[in-house]
Amino acid sequence: MLSPSEFIVGKVGIAKPLSLILPTSKYEETLLVGQLNDVPTAVFLSGQHKSMFFEAESNESWGGLIIPSVRIEIDEASFVEEYSSEAPMLSVTRTYTKLVVAAQAERPFGRQIQITLHEGLVSSGEAKAKFANWQIVLGEGQDKRVLWTAT
């Protein structure tokens, strides 16, 4: 359950990075807003466009319940081999000072792009860690609610 102060209803164009957008109709999909080159960028977490992304700024095509300031939690047991050439789509990677999610460009088809979810983290240097399982949560402690899970 969400309290009324935890969300707004609107189009993805008004959502800030680290906002989760839940559908309010059968024509919408679950989206997570991150950023690419300092531009808010939405990644599809569900539906036929799952793992694809688009520039969110000023976008009026997609919308729903916008839940700002969500948190990302990693399942540390879902580590993906560090030396694999590419992370599975929608996996997250902790690299340098960022946490990124692997998304798919529409054109050229299949090209993988890293969408930034967090930046300004303590540097991990050259080491990287990829994880297949993660979740989006709201709140902390006893008030924590899981809103979406990648498995």
mmCIF file of C-alpha atoms in Angstrom:
data_model
loop_
_atom_site.group_PDB
_atom_site.id
_atom_site.type_symbol
_atom_site.label_atom_id
_atom_site.label_comp_id
_atom_site.label_asym_id
_atom_site.label_seq_id
_atom_site.Cartn_x
_atom_site.Cartn_y
_atom_site.Cartn_z
ATOM 1 C CA MET A 1 0.000 0.000 0.000
ATOM 2 C CA LEU A 2 1.076 3.568 -0.693
ATOM 3 C CA SER A 3 0.103 6.574 1.330
ATOM 4 C CA PRO A 4 -1.177 9.554 -0.717
ATOM 5 C CA SER A 5 1.984 11.569 0.042
ATOM 6 C CA GLU A 6 4.260 8.882 -1.457
ATOM 7 C CA PHE A 7 3.190 9.250 -5.084
ATOM 8 C CA ILE A 8 1.796 11.549 -7.737
ATOM 9 C CA VAL A 9 -0.072 10.682 -10.918
ATOM 10 C CA GLY A 10 1.362 11.990 -14.144
ATOM 11 C CA LYS A 11 3.468 11.500 -17.232
ATOM 12 C CA VAL A 12 7.037 10.215 -17.155
ATOM 13 C CA GLY A 13 8.298 13.609 -18.363
ATOM 14 C CA ILE A 14 7.925 15.055 -14.861
ATOM 15 C CA ALA A 15 9.649 12.147 -13.080
ATOM 16 C CA LYS A 16 13.104 12.639 -11.576
ATOM 17 C CA PRO A 17 15.820 9.954 -11.546
ATOM 18 C CA LEU A 18 15.133 7.131 -9.092
ATOM 19 C CA SER A 19 11.394 7.347 -9.615
ATOM 20 C CA LEU A 20 9.392 4.188 -10.178
ATOM 21 C CA ILE A 21 6.345 4.507 -12.417
ATOM 22 C CA LEU A 22 3.587 1.954 -11.937
ATOM 23 C CA PRO A 23 0.887 1.521 -14.584
ATOM 24 C CA THR A 24 -2.628 2.836 -14.047
ATOM 25 C CA SER A 25 -4.086 1.212 -17.165
ATOM 26 C CA LYS A 26 -3.550 -1.885 -19.294
ATOM 27 C CA TYR A 27 -1.769 0.300 -21.874
ATOM 28 C CA GLU A 28 1.017 1.430 -19.522
ATOM 29 C CA GLU A 29 4.071 -0.419 -18.206
ATOM 30 C CA THR A 30 6.301 -0.360 -15.138
ATOM 31 C CA LEU A 31 9.216 2.047 -15.651
ATOM 32 C CA LEU A 32 12.276 3.120 -13.676
ATOM 33 C CA VAL A 33 13.825 6.516 -14.287
ATOM 34 C CA GLY A 34 17.602 6.825 -14.216
ATOM 35 C CA GLN A 35 19.826 9.029 -16.332
ATOM 36 C CA LEU A 36 21.960 8.821 -19.435
ATOM 37 C CA ASN A 37 24.361 11.685 -20.145
ATOM 38 C CA ASP A 38 22.654 13.717 -17.377
ATOM 39 C CA VAL A 39 19.248 13.384 -19.070
ATOM 40 C CA PRO A 40 16.388 11.597 -17.243
ATOM 41 C CA THR A 41 15.947 8.251 -18.985
ATOM 42 C CA ALA A 42 13.184 5.682 -18.426
ATOM 43 C CA VAL A 43 13.768 1.924 -18.612
ATOM 44 C CA PHE A 44 10.867 -0.469 -19.204
ATOM 45 C CA LEU A 45 10.736 -3.079 -16.440
ATOM 46 C CA SER A 46 7.747 -4.912 -17.913
ATOM 47 C CA GLY A 47 5.784 -5.540 -21.082
ATOM 48 C CA GLN A 48 6.727 -5.968 -24.715
ATOM 49 C CA HIS A 49 9.401 -3.237 -24.472
ATOM 50 C CA LYS A 50 11.007 -4.770 -21.362
ATOM 51 C CA SER A 51 14.652 -3.642 -20.947
ATOM 52 C CA MET A 52 14.357 -0.913 -23.611
ATOM 53 C CA PHE A 53 14.813 2.733 -22.651
ATOM 54 C CA PHE A 54 13.843 6.205 -23.824
ATOM 55 C CA GLU A 55 14.554 9.819 -22.926
ATOM 56 C CA ALA A 56 12.017 10.724 -20.257
ATOM 57 C CA GLU A 57 12.386 14.488 -20.238
ATOM 58 C CA SER A 58 9.173 16.097 -21.577
ATOM 59 C CA ASN A 59 7.768 12.678 -22.579
ATOM 60 C CA GLU A 60 3.956 12.691 -22.595
ATOM 61 C CA SER A 61 3.406 9.183 -24.016
ATOM 62 C CA TRP A 62 3.878 7.117 -20.841
ATOM 63 C CA GLY A 63 2.659 7.694 -17.337
ATOM 64 C CA GLY A 64 1.114 6.260 -14.215
ATOM 65 C CA LEU A 65 1.753 6.429 -10.477
ATOM 66 C CA ILE A 66 5.090 8.182 -10.020
ATOM 67 C CA ILE A 67 6.855 7.127 -6.837
ATOM 68 C CA PRO A 68 9.923 9.335 -6.322
ATOM 69 C CA SER A 69 13.036 8.600 -4.280
ATOM 70 C CA VAL A 70 12.873 4.819 -4.375
ATOM 71 C CA ARG A 71 15.851 2.745 -3.263
ATOM 72 C CA ILE A 72 17.648 -0.083 -5.039
ATOM 73 C CA GLU A 73 18.633 -3.210 -3.113
ATOM 74 C CA ILE A 74 20.958 -5.844 -4.543
ATOM 75 C CA ASP A 75 20.754 -9.607 -4.009
ATOM 76 C CA GLU A 76 24.433 -10.228 -3.313
ATOM 77 C CA ALA A 77 23.982 -13.952 -4.051
ATOM 78 C CA SER A 78 23.007 -13.229 -7.689
ATOM 79 C CA PHE A 79 26.518 -12.244 -8.759
ATOM 80 C CA VAL A 80 27.085 -12.487 -12.533
ATOM 81 C CA GLU A 81 30.535 -13.495 -13.794
ATOM 82 C CA GLU A 82 32.728 -10.380 -13.856
ATOM 83 C CA TYR A 83 34.413 -11.329 -17.121
ATOM 84 C CA SER A 84 31.260 -11.969 -19.130
ATOM 85 C CA SER A 85 31.177 -9.648 -22.121
ATOM 86 C CA GLU A 86 27.810 -8.136 -21.309
ATOM 87 C CA ALA A 87 25.527 -8.202 -18.308
ATOM 88 C CA PRO A 88 22.073 -9.721 -18.851
ATOM 89 C CA MET A 89 19.473 -7.094 -19.677
ATOM 90 C CA LEU A 90 18.105 -5.384 -16.561
ATOM 91 C CA SER A 91 21.003 -6.603 -14.420
ATOM 92 C CA VAL A 92 22.716 -3.953 -12.295
ATOM 93 C CA THR A 93 26.442 -3.285 -12.115
ATOM 94 C CA ARG A 94 28.403 -1.510 -9.395
ATOM 95 C CA THR A 95 31.254 0.187 -11.230
ATOM 96 C CA TYR A 96 33.612 3.012 -10.228
ATOM 97 C CA THR A 97 31.313 5.482 -8.413
ATOM 98 C CA LYS A 98 28.045 4.352 -10.021
ATOM 99 C CA LEU A 99 25.288 1.783 -9.969
ATOM 100 C CA VAL A 100 23.959 1.213 -13.493
ATOM 101 C CA VAL A 101 21.269 -0.953 -15.073
ATOM 102 C CA ALA A 102 21.780 -2.713 -18.417
ATOM 103 C CA ALA A 103 19.162 -1.576 -20.919
ATOM 104 C CA GLN A 104 18.642 -2.117 -24.621
ATOM 105 C CA ALA A 105 18.734 0.488 -27.354
ATOM 106 C CA GLU A 106 15.934 0.287 -29.910
ATOM 107 C CA ARG A 107 18.345 1.078 -32.772
ATOM 108 C CA PRO A 108 20.750 -0.390 -33.499
ATOM 109 C CA PHE A 109 18.711 -3.291 -32.199
ATOM 110 C CA GLY A 110 20.178 -5.111 -29.243
ATOM 111 C CA ARG A 111 22.937 -2.636 -28.378
ATOM 112 C CA GLN A 112 23.397 -2.549 -24.606
ATOM 113 C CA ILE A 113 23.509 0.807 -22.799
ATOM 114 C CA GLN A 114 24.235 1.419 -19.117
ATOM 115 C CA ILE A 115 21.643 3.712 -17.507
ATOM 116 C CA THR A 116 22.879 5.353 -14.296
ATOM 117 C CA LEU A 117 20.744 4.797 -11.205
ATOM 118 C CA HIS A 118 23.169 6.112 -8.555
ATOM 119 C CA GLU A 119 26.322 8.149 -8.862
ATOM 120 C CA GLY A 120 28.712 9.659 -6.362
ATOM 121 C CA LEU A 121 29.211 6.358 -4.535
ATOM 122 C CA VAL A 122 32.521 5.472 -2.921
ATOM 123 C CA SER A 123 34.858 4.441 -5.750
ATOM 124 C CA SER A 124 35.329 0.736 -6.396
ATOM 125 C CA GLY A 125 38.351 1.513 -8.583
ATOM 126 C CA GLU A 126 38.689 -0.829 -11.539
ATOM 127 C CA ALA A 127 36.630 -3.597 -9.881
ATOM 128 C CA LYS A 128 33.082 -4.251 -11.095
ATOM 129 C CA ALA A 129 30.283 -6.418 -9.745
ATOM 130 C CA LYS A 130 27.221 -7.429 -11.765
ATOM 131 C CA PHE A 131 24.016 -8.736 -10.200
ATOM 132 C CA ALA A 132 21.022 -10.375 -11.863
ATOM 133 C CA ASN A 133 18.588 -10.044 -8.939
ATOM 134 C CA TRP A 134 17.667 -6.738 -7.354
ATOM 135 C CA GLN A 135 14.605 -4.923 -6.121
ATOM 136 C CA ILE A 136 13.075 -1.488 -5.850
ATOM 137 C CA VAL A 137 11.918 -0.545 -2.368
ATOM 138 C CA LEU A 138 10.303 2.359 -0.581
ATOM 139 C CA GLY A 139 10.947 3.121 3.064
ATOM 140 C CA GLU A 140 13.307 1.470 5.519
ATOM 141 C CA GLY A 141 13.197 -0.920 8.449
ATOM 142 C CA GLN A 142 9.696 -2.042 9.422
ATOM 143 C CA ASP A 143 8.242 0.494 6.962
ATOM 144 C CA LYS A 144 10.110 -0.988 3.962
ATOM 145 C CA ARG A 145 7.950 -2.140 1.065
ATOM 146 C CA VAL A 146 9.155 -4.009 -1.994
ATOM 147 C CA LEU A 147 7.588 -2.396 -5.072
ATOM 148 C CA TRP A 148 9.273 -4.381 -7.850
ATOM 149 C CA THR A 149 11.709 -7.305 -8.076
ATOM 150 C CA ALA A 150 14.064 -8.410 -10.877
ATOM 151 C CA THR A 151 14.694 -12.134 -10.739
#
